[in-house]
Amino acid sequence: MRPWLVCVALAVMPAIAAASELDALGADDAAEVERAVAQISARDGDPDVLFAAARACEDRLHDPARAAAIYARIVRDHASARVSVPAARRLAALRDVLGAHGEAADHAAALARLIAHADDQPARDVYRQAVVLSTIEWPGAPAATLWLADWLRRNERCPLARVHAARVVAKWPASRDAT
């Protein structure tokens, strides 16, 4: 094989791998998404691809702590990238539920799973889980309570939705969710 052809092939292979990993981020199989996120995270790659991996952590894997770590990496290592500002915004929003040091990662993941699968569960189970997440002490309790209020509104339980929405303002007036 000609040396220049080898150089071209070696230059193109990472782009092909990145495209394949991007496709895998949208897979139905969580294990496939997990593998793609791990491969993308293992190298210092394109910030747009890293951002896509972080979104997959949020939307597909329901792992807000891992998403926050990838967003922080984008902000730190790729500050001038186009996705740096949206990454900083997502990072700030996730830190609101994770806590400053990620101490509420388990509760944040439980809320993410509840939100993602609320339509697949009986309403009483969704309500019970949401009430638990909204009443325990953790940084994401305002977000859980506001989500519960919105879920109740969408399920035509408006009087109860108003009670939970008012609770956010009364209990956490300085939170982002109270505004």
mmCIF file of C-alpha atoms in Angstrom:
data_model
loop_
_atom_site.group_PDB
_atom_site.id
_atom_site.type_symbol
_atom_site.label_atom_id
_atom_site.label_comp_id
_atom_site.label_asym_id
_atom_site.label_seq_id
_atom_site.Cartn_x
_atom_site.Cartn_y
_atom_site.Cartn_z
ATOM 1 C CA MET A 1 0.000 0.000 0.000
ATOM 2 C CA ARG A 2 1.266 3.474 -0.767
ATOM 3 C CA PRO A 3 2.400 5.518 2.259
ATOM 4 C CA TRP A 4 0.178 8.493 1.372
ATOM 5 C CA LEU A 5 -2.847 6.214 1.181
ATOM 6 C CA VAL A 6 -2.091 4.854 4.649
ATOM 7 C CA CYS A 7 -1.912 8.429 5.971
ATOM 8 C CA VAL A 8 -5.259 9.287 4.412
ATOM 9 C CA ALA A 9 -6.856 6.129 5.816
ATOM 10 C CA LEU A 10 -5.497 6.845 9.299
ATOM 11 C CA ALA A 11 -6.779 10.421 9.120
ATOM 12 C CA VAL A 12 -10.277 9.378 8.047
ATOM 13 C CA MET A 13 -10.757 6.495 10.503
ATOM 14 C CA PRO A 14 -11.390 8.689 13.614
ATOM 15 C CA ALA A 15 -14.094 10.606 11.739
ATOM 16 C CA ILE A 16 -15.776 7.351 10.718
ATOM 17 C CA ALA A 17 -15.573 6.078 14.297
ATOM 18 C CA ALA A 18 -17.050 9.353 15.632
ATOM 19 C CA ALA A 19 -19.941 9.146 13.153
ATOM 20 C CA SER A 20 -20.623 5.570 14.200
ATOM 21 C CA GLU A 21 -20.547 6.573 17.881
ATOM 22 C CA LEU A 22 -22.927 9.471 17.190
ATOM 23 C CA ASP A 23 -25.334 7.032 15.561
ATOM 24 C CA ALA A 24 -25.023 4.720 18.577
ATOM 25 C CA LEU A 25 -26.007 7.558 20.951
ATOM 26 C CA GLY A 26 -29.529 7.311 19.534
ATOM 27 C CA ALA A 27 -29.781 3.532 19.766
ATOM 28 C CA ASP A 28 -32.689 1.845 21.505
ATOM 29 C CA ASP A 29 -30.298 -0.416 23.416
ATOM 30 C CA ALA A 30 -28.999 1.333 26.555
ATOM 31 C CA ALA A 31 -25.856 -0.826 26.539
ATOM 32 C CA GLU A 32 -25.019 0.414 23.045
ATOM 33 C CA VAL A 33 -25.546 4.034 24.133
ATOM 34 C CA GLU A 34 -23.381 3.357 27.195
ATOM 35 C CA ARG A 35 -20.550 1.979 25.027
ATOM 36 C CA ALA A 36 -20.711 4.974 22.698
ATOM 37 C CA VAL A 37 -20.616 7.456 25.598
ATOM 38 C CA ALA A 38 -17.651 5.602 27.108
ATOM 39 C CA GLN A 39 -15.753 5.642 23.805
ATOM 40 C CA ILE A 40 -16.469 9.318 23.197
ATOM 41 C CA SER A 41 -15.543 10.259 26.758
ATOM 42 C CA ALA A 42 -12.271 8.326 26.607
ATOM 43 C CA ARG A 43 -10.677 10.698 24.131
ATOM 44 C CA ASP A 44 -10.230 14.441 23.840
ATOM 45 C CA GLY A 45 -12.483 14.858 20.882
ATOM 46 C CA ASP A 46 -14.799 17.245 19.166
ATOM 47 C CA PRO A 47 -16.778 19.331 21.690
ATOM 48 C CA ASP A 48 -19.952 18.886 19.606
ATOM 49 C CA VAL A 49 -19.606 15.111 19.916
ATOM 50 C CA LEU A 50 -18.933 15.442 23.645
ATOM 51 C CA PHE A 51 -22.071 17.588 23.968
ATOM 52 C CA ALA A 52 -24.088 14.909 22.159
ATOM 53 C CA ALA A 53 -22.703 12.311 24.573
ATOM 54 C CA ALA A 54 -23.695 14.457 27.556
ATOM 55 C CA ARG A 55 -27.218 14.849 26.180
ATOM 56 C CA ALA A 56 -27.382 11.061 25.743
ATOM 57 C CA CYS A 57 -26.375 10.673 29.389
ATOM 58 C CA GLU A 58 -29.284 12.898 30.359
ATOM 59 C CA ASP A 59 -31.938 11.757 27.905
ATOM 60 C CA ARG A 60 -31.112 8.122 27.212
ATOM 61 C CA LEU A 61 -29.131 6.871 30.236
ATOM 62 C CA HIS A 62 -30.806 9.099 32.862
ATOM 63 C CA ASP A 63 -27.411 9.787 34.436
ATOM 64 C CA PRO A 64 -27.281 13.502 35.262
ATOM 65 C CA ALA A 65 -24.022 13.220 37.228
ATOM 66 C CA ARG A 66 -22.184 11.770 34.250
ATOM 67 C CA ALA A 67 -23.723 14.375 31.946
ATOM 68 C CA ALA A 68 -22.581 17.143 34.308
ATOM 69 C CA ALA A 69 -19.022 15.792 34.243
ATOM 70 C CA ILE A 70 -18.975 15.878 30.430
ATOM 71 C CA TYR A 71 -20.483 19.378 30.329
ATOM 72 C CA ALA A 72 -17.849 20.542 32.833
ATOM 73 C CA ARG A 73 -15.149 19.054 30.618
ATOM 74 C CA ILE A 74 -16.491 20.959 27.601
ATOM 75 C CA VAL A 75 -16.573 24.220 29.543
ATOM 76 C CA ARG A 76 -13.063 23.637 30.931
ATOM 77 C CA ASP A 77 -11.288 22.208 27.867
ATOM 78 C CA HIS A 78 -13.212 23.794 24.988
ATOM 79 C CA ALA A 79 -14.195 27.228 26.310
ATOM 80 C CA SER A 80 -14.238 28.816 22.850
ATOM 81 C CA ALA A 81 -16.339 26.072 21.248
ATOM 82 C CA ARG A 82 -19.815 26.812 19.956
ATOM 83 C CA VAL A 83 -21.336 24.396 22.483
ATOM 84 C CA SER A 84 -19.506 25.810 25.500
ATOM 85 C CA VAL A 85 -22.297 28.240 26.456
ATOM 86 C CA PRO A 86 -25.112 25.647 26.204
ATOM 87 C CA ALA A 87 -22.889 23.199 28.112
ATOM 88 C CA ALA A 88 -22.401 25.779 30.870
ATOM 89 C CA ARG A 89 -26.172 26.309 31.057
ATOM 90 C CA ARG A 90 -26.915 22.582 31.281
ATOM 91 C CA LEU A 91 -24.152 22.207 33.881
ATOM 92 C CA ALA A 92 -25.682 24.944 36.047
ATOM 93 C CA ALA A 93 -29.136 23.378 35.781
ATOM 94 C CA LEU A 94 -27.800 19.937 36.669
ATOM 95 C CA ARG A 95 -25.842 21.271 39.634
ATOM 96 C CA ASP A 96 -29.137 22.644 40.961
ATOM 97 C CA VAL A 97 -30.377 19.064 41.349
ATOM 98 C CA LEU A 98 -27.081 17.255 41.921
ATOM 99 C CA GLY A 99 -25.781 19.577 44.601
ATOM 100 C CA ALA A 100 -22.511 21.488 44.451
ATOM 101 C CA HIS A 101 -20.432 18.331 44.840
ATOM 102 C CA GLY A 102 -22.784 15.757 43.319
ATOM 103 C CA GLU A 103 -24.024 14.626 46.719
ATOM 104 C CA ALA A 104 -27.579 14.109 45.432
ATOM 105 C CA ALA A 105 -26.680 12.143 42.312
ATOM 106 C CA ASP A 106 -28.850 9.166 43.299
ATOM 107 C CA HIS A 107 -31.937 11.323 43.844
ATOM 108 C CA ALA A 108 -31.265 13.254 40.623
ATOM 109 C CA ALA A 109 -31.007 9.984 38.682
ATOM 110 C CA ALA A 110 -34.248 8.763 40.274
ATOM 111 C CA LEU A 111 -36.003 11.968 39.207
ATOM 112 C CA ALA A 112 -34.599 11.665 35.664
ATOM 113 C CA ARG A 113 -35.859 8.069 35.421
ATOM 114 C CA LEU A 114 -39.257 9.053 36.811
ATOM 115 C CA ILE A 115 -39.628 11.855 34.284
ATOM 116 C CA ALA A 116 -38.532 9.608 31.423
ATOM 117 C CA HIS A 117 -40.854 6.740 32.335
ATOM 118 C CA ALA A 118 -43.865 8.510 33.876
ATOM 119 C CA ASP A 119 -46.106 7.642 30.943
ATOM 120 C CA ASP A 120 -45.250 3.944 31.268
ATOM 121 C CA GLN A 121 -46.300 3.616 34.931
ATOM 122 C CA PRO A 122 -49.600 3.692 36.773
ATOM 123 C CA ALA A 123 -50.476 7.235 37.836
ATOM 124 C CA ARG A 124 -50.563 6.346 41.540
ATOM 125 C CA ASP A 125 -46.973 5.017 41.347
ATOM 126 C CA VAL A 126 -45.773 8.147 39.560
ATOM 127 C CA TYR A 127 -47.478 10.352 42.124
ATOM 128 C CA ARG A 128 -46.064 8.373 45.056
ATOM 129 C CA GLN A 129 -42.493 8.489 43.704
ATOM 130 C CA ALA A 130 -42.750 12.189 42.878
ATOM 131 C CA VAL A 131 -44.079 13.040 46.335
ATOM 132 C CA VAL A 132 -41.158 11.203 47.928
ATOM 133 C CA LEU A 133 -38.649 13.073 45.750
ATOM 134 C CA SER A 134 -40.346 16.389 46.444
ATOM 135 C CA THR A 135 -40.487 16.003 50.226
ATOM 136 C CA ILE A 136 -37.053 14.659 51.108
ATOM 137 C CA GLU A 137 -34.251 17.147 51.697
ATOM 138 C CA TRP A 138 -32.024 17.382 48.638
ATOM 139 C CA PRO A 139 -31.072 20.157 46.203
ATOM 140 C CA GLY A 140 -33.458 18.893 43.514
ATOM 141 C CA ALA A 141 -36.578 18.902 45.688
ATOM 142 C CA PRO A 142 -37.847 22.180 44.136
ATOM 143 C CA ALA A 143 -37.414 20.749 40.630
ATOM 144 C CA ALA A 144 -39.135 17.508 41.650
ATOM 145 C CA THR A 145 -42.045 19.452 43.174
ATOM 146 C CA LEU A 146 -42.414 21.663 40.115
ATOM 147 C CA TRP A 147 -42.305 18.615 37.831
ATOM 148 C CA LEU A 148 -44.972 16.970 40.000
ATOM 149 C CA ALA A 149 -47.161 20.074 39.706
ATOM 150 C CA ASP A 150 -46.770 20.070 35.921
ATOM 151 C CA TRP A 151 -47.454 16.327 35.702
ATOM 152 C CA LEU A 152 -50.621 16.764 37.774
ATOM 153 C CA ARG A 153 -51.728 19.643 35.523
ATOM 154 C CA ARG A 154 -51.164 17.537 32.398
ATOM 155 C CA ASN A 155 -53.215 14.752 34.000
ATOM 156 C CA GLU A 156 -56.099 17.138 34.685
ATOM 157 C CA ARG A 157 -55.633 17.327 38.435
ATOM 158 C CA CYS A 158 -55.334 21.109 38.470
ATOM 159 C CA PRO A 159 -56.326 21.878 42.078
ATOM 160 C CA LEU A 160 -53.631 19.524 43.395
ATOM 161 C CA ALA A 161 -51.173 20.844 40.797
ATOM 162 C CA ARG A 162 -51.701 24.386 42.133
ATOM 163 C CA VAL A 163 -50.984 23.198 45.677
ATOM 164 C CA HIS A 164 -47.623 21.720 44.638
ATOM 165 C CA ALA A 165 -46.705 24.719 42.485
ATOM 166 C CA ALA A 166 -47.469 27.068 45.392
ATOM 167 C CA ARG A 167 -45.291 24.888 47.627
ATOM 168 C CA VAL A 168 -42.278 25.561 45.402
ATOM 169 C CA VAL A 169 -42.688 29.320 45.779
ATOM 170 C CA ALA A 170 -43.423 29.114 49.517
ATOM 171 C CA LYS A 171 -40.675 26.674 50.510
ATOM 172 C CA TRP A 172 -37.910 27.597 48.031
ATOM 173 C CA PRO A 173 -38.543 31.236 47.022
ATOM 174 C CA ALA A 174 -34.931 31.799 45.922
ATOM 175 C CA SER A 175 -34.749 28.684 43.733
ATOM 176 C CA ARG A 176 -34.652 28.825 39.966
ATOM 177 C CA ASP A 177 -37.854 26.755 39.979
ATOM 178 C CA ALA A 178 -39.802 29.373 41.968
ATOM 179 C CA THR A 179 -39.485 32.003 39.258
#
